[in-house]
PDB file of C-alpha atoms and ligand atoms in Angstrom:
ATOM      1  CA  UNK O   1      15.890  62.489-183.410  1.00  0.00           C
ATOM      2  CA  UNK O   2      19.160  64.007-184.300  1.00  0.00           C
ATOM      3  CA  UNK O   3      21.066  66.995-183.856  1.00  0.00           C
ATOM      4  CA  UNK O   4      22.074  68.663-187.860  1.00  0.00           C
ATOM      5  CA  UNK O   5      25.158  70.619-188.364  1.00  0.00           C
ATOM      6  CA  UNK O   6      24.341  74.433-188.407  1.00  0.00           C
ATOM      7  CA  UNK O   7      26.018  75.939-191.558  1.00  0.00           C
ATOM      8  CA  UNK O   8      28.216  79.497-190.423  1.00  0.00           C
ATOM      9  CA  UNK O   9      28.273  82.101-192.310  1.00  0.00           C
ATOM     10  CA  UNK O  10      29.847  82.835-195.227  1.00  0.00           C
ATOM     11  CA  UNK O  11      29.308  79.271-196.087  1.00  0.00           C
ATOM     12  CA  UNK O  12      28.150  79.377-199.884  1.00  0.00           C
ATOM     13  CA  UNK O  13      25.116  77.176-199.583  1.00  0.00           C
ATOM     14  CA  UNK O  14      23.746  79.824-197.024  1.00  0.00           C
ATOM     15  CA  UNK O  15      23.028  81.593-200.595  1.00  0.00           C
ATOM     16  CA  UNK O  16      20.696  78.515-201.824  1.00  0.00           C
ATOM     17  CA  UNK O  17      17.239  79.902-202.676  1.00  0.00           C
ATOM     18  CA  UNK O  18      14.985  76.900-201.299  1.00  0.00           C
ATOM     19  CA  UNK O  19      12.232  75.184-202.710  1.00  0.00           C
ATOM     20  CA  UNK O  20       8.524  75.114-202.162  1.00  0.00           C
ATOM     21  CA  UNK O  21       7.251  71.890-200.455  1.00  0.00           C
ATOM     22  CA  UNK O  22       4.784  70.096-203.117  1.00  0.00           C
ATOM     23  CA  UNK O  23       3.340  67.883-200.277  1.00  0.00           C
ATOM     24  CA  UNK O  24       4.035  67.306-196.312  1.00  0.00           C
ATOM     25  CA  UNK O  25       5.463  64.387-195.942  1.00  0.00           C
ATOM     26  CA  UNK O  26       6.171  62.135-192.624  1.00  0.00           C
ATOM     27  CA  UNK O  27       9.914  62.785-194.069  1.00  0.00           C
ATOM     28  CA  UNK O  28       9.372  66.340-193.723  1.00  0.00           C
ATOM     29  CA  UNK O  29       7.926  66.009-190.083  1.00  0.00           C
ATOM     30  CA  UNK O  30      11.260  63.710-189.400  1.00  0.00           C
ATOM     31  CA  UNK O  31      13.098  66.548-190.953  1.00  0.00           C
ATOM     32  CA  UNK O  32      11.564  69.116-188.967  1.00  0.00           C
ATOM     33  CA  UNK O  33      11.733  67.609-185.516  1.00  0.00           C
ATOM     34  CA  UNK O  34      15.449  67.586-185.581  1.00  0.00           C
ATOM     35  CA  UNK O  35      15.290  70.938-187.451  1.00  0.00           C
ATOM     36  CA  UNK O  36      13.476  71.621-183.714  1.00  0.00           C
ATOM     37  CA  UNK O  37      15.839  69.728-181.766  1.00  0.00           C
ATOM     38  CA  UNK O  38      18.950  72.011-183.615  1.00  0.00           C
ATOM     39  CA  UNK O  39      17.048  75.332-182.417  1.00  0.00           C
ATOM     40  CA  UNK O  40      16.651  74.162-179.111  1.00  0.00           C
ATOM     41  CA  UNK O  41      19.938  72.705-178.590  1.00  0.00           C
ATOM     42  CA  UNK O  42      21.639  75.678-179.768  1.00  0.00           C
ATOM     43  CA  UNK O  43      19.463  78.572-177.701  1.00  0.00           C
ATOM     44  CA  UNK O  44      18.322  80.315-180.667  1.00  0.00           C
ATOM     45  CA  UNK O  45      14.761  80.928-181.204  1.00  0.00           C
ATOM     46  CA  UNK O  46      14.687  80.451-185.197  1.00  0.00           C
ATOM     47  CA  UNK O  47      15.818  78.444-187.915  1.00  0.00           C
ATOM     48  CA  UNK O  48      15.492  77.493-191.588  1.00  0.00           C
ATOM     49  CA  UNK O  49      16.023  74.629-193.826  1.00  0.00           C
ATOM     50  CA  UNK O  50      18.899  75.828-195.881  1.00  0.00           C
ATOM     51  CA  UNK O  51      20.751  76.474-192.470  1.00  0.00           C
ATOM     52  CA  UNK O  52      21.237  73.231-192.145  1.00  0.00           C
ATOM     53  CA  UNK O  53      22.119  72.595-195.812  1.00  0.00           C
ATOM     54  CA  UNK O  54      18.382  71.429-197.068  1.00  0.00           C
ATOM     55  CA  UNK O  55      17.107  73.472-199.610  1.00  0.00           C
ATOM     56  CA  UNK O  56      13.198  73.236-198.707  1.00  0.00           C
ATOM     57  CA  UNK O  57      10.728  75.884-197.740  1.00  0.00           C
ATOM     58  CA  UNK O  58      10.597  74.969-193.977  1.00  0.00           C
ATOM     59  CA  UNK O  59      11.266  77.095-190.800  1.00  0.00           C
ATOM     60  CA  UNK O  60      10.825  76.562-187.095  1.00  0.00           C
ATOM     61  CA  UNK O  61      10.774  79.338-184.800  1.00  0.00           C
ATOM     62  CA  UNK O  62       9.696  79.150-180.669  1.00  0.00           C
ATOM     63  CA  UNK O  63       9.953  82.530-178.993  1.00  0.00           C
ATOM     64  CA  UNK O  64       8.341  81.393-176.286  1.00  0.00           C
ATOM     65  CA  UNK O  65      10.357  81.635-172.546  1.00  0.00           C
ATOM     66  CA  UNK O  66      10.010  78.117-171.734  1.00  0.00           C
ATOM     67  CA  UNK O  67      11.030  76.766-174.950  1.00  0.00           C
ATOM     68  CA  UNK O  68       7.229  75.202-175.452  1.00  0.00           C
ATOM     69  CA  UNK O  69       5.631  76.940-178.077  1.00  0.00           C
ATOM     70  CA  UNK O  70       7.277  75.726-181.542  1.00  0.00           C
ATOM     71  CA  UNK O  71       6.195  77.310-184.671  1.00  0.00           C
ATOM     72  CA  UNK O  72       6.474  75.087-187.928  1.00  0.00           C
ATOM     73  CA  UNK O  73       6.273  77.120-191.212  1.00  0.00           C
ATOM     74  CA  UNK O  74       6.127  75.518-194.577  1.00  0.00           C
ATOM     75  CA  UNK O  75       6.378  77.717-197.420  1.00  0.00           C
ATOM     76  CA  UNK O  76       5.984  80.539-195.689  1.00  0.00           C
ATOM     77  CA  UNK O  77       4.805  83.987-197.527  1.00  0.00           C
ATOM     78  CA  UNK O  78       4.486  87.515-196.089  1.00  0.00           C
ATOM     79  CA  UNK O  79       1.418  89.294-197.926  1.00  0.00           C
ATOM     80  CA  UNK O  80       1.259  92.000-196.188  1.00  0.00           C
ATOM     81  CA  UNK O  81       2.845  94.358-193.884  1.00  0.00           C
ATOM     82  CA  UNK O  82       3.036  97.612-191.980  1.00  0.00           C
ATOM     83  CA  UNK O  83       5.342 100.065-190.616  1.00  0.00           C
ATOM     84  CA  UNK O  84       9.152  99.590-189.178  1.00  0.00           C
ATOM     85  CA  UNK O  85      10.413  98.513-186.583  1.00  0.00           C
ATOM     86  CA  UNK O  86      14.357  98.555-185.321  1.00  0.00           C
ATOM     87  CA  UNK O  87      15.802  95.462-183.486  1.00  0.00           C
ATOM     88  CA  UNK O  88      19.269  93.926-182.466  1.00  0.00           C
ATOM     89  CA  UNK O  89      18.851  90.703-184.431  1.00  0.00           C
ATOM     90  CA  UNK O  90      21.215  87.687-184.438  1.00  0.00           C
ATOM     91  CA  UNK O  91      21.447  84.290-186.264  1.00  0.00           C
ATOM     92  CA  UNK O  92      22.344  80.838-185.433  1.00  0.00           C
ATOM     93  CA  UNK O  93      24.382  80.589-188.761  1.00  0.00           C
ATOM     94  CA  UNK O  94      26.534  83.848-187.486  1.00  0.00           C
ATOM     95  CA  UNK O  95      27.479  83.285-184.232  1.00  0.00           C
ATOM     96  CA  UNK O  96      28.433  86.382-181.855  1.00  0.00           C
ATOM     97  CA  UNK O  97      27.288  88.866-184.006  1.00  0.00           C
ATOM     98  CA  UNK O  98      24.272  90.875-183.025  1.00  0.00           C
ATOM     99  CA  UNK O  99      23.665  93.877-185.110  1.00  0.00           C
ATOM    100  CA  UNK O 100      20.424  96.271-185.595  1.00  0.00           C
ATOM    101  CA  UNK O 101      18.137  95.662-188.536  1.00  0.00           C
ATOM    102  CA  UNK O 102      14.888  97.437-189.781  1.00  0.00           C
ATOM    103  CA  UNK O 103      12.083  95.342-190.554  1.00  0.00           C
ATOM    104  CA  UNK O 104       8.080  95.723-190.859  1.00  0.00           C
ATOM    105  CA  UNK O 105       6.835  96.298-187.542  1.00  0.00           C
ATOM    106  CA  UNK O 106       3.255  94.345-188.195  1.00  0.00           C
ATOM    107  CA  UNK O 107       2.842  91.433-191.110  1.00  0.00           C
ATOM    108  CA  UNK O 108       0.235  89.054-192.723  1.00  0.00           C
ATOM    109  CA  UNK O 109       1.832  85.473-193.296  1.00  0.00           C
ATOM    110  CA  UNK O 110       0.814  82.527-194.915  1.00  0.00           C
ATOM    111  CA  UNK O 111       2.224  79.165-194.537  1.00  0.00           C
ATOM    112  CA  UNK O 112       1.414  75.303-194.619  1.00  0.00           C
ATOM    113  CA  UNK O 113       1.313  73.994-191.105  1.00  0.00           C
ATOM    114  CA  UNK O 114       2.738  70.311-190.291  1.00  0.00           C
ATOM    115  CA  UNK O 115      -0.563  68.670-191.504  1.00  0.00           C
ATOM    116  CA  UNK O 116      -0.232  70.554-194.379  1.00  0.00           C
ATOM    117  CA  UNK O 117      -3.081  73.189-194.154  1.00  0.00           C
ATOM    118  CA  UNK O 118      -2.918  77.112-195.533  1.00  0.00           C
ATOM    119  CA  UNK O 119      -2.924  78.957-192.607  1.00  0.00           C
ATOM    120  CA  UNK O 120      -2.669  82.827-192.580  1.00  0.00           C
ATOM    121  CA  UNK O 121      -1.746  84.611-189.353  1.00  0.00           C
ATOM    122  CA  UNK O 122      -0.680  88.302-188.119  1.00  0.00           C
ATOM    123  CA  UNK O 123       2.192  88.991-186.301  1.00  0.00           C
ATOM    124  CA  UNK O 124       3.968  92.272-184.851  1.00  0.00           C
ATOM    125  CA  UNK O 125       7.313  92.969-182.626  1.00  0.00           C
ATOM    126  CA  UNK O 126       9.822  90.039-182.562  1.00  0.00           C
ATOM    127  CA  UNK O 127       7.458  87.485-183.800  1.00  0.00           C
ATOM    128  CA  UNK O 128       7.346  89.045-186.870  1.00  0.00           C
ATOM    129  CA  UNK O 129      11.038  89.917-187.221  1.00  0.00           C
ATOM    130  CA  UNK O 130      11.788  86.735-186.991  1.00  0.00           C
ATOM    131  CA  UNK O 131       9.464  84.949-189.394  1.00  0.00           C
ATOM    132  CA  UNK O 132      10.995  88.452-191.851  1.00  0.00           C
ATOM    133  CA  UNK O 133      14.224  87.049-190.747  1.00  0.00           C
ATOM    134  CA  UNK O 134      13.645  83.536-191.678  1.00  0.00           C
ATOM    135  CA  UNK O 135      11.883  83.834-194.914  1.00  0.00           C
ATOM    136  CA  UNK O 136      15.245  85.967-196.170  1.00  0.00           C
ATOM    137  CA  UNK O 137      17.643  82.470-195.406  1.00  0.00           C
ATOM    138  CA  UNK O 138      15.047  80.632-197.473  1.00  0.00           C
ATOM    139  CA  UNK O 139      15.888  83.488-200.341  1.00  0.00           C
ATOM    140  CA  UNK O 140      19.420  82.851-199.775  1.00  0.00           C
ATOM    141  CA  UNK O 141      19.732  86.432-197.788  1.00  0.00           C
ATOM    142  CA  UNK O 142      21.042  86.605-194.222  1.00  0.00           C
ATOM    143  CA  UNK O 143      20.484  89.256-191.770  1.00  0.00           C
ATOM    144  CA  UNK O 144      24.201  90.579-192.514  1.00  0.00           C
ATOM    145  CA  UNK O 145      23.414  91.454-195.982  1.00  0.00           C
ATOM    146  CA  UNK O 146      21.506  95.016-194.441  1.00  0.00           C
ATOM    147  CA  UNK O 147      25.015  96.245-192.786  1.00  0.00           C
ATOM    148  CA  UNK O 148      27.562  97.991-194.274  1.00  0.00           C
ATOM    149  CA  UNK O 149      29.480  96.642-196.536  1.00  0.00           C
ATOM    150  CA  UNK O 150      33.044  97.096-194.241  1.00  0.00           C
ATOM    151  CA  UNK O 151      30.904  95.674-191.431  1.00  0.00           C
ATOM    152  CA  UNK O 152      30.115  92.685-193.319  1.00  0.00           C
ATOM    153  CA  UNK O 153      33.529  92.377-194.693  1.00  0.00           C
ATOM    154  CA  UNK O 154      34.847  92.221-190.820  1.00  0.00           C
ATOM    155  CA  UNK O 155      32.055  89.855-189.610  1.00  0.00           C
ATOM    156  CA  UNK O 156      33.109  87.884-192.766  1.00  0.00           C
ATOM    157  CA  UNK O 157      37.170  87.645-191.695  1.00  0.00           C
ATOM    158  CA  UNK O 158      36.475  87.320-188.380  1.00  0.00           C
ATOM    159  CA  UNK O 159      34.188  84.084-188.729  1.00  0.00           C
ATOM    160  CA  UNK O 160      36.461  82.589-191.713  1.00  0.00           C
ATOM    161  CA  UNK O 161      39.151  82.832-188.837  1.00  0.00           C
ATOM    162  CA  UNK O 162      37.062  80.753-185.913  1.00  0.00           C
ATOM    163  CA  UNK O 163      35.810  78.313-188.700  1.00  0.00           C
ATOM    164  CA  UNK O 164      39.355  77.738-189.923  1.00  0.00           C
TER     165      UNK O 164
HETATM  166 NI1   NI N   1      19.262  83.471-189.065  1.00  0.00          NI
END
């Protein structure tokens, strides 16, 4: 296994829209156990593909408290959801910055799981802000993008300035 390099935002290729995975591969498992390995080495509790510069449909997320319960998505799709719901959400690829978001409160997902079987699941309160929050990297959005746009433009400075 191996630790990848967690792009920080505003880092262009954050904007890459990904692309679906045709068929799950044993170099899409590799892929995805050090996509695990990143998470859990850098305390956050999701992460996507294009995060780490790979521009495939593929997200892990563990929200568990131990760390134990790892959540592989492939080609993950909302198809339905419900109400709103307002969190402090942060991101691995924007470090220190926390910031409230509003989301759906309850969704309907579908996704490929690592033996490549459609599987369609519910989720409500941070389970399903974070797969919401996922999905947008693989559309090239980040969780920035729903502030202002002077608060974006500081988060923006002040990163360029730690990443110089
Ligand atoms: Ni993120």
């Amino acid at each position: 296994m191996a630790l990848l390099d967690i792009l920080v935002y505003p880092h262009p290729r954050l904007r890459d829209i990904a692309y679906k995975v045709d068929t799950v591969t044993d170099e899409e498992r590799e892929f995805i156990k050090n996509m695990a390995e990143t998470m859990y080495a850098a305390s956050g509790i999701g992460l996507a593909a294009i995060q780490v510069g790979v521009s495939k449909r593929i997200i892990v997320i563990d929200i568990s408290d131990n760390s134990d319960d790892l959540l592989v998505l492939i080609n993950p799709e909302i198809i339905k959801h419900n109400g709103i719901q307002i969190c402090e959400e942060g991101c691995l690829s924007v470090p220190e910055v926390y910031a409230e978001v509003t989301r759906a409160k309850e969704i309907t997902y579908k996704y490929l799981n690592l033996d490549g079987k459609p599987v369609t699941q519910n989720a409500d309160g941070l389970l399903a802000i974070c797969v919401q929050h996922e999905i947008d990297h693989l559309d090239g959005k980040v969780f920035v993008d729903y502030l202002s746009r002077m608060k974006r433009d500081r988060i923006r400075k002040k990163l360029l300035k730690i990443n110089k």
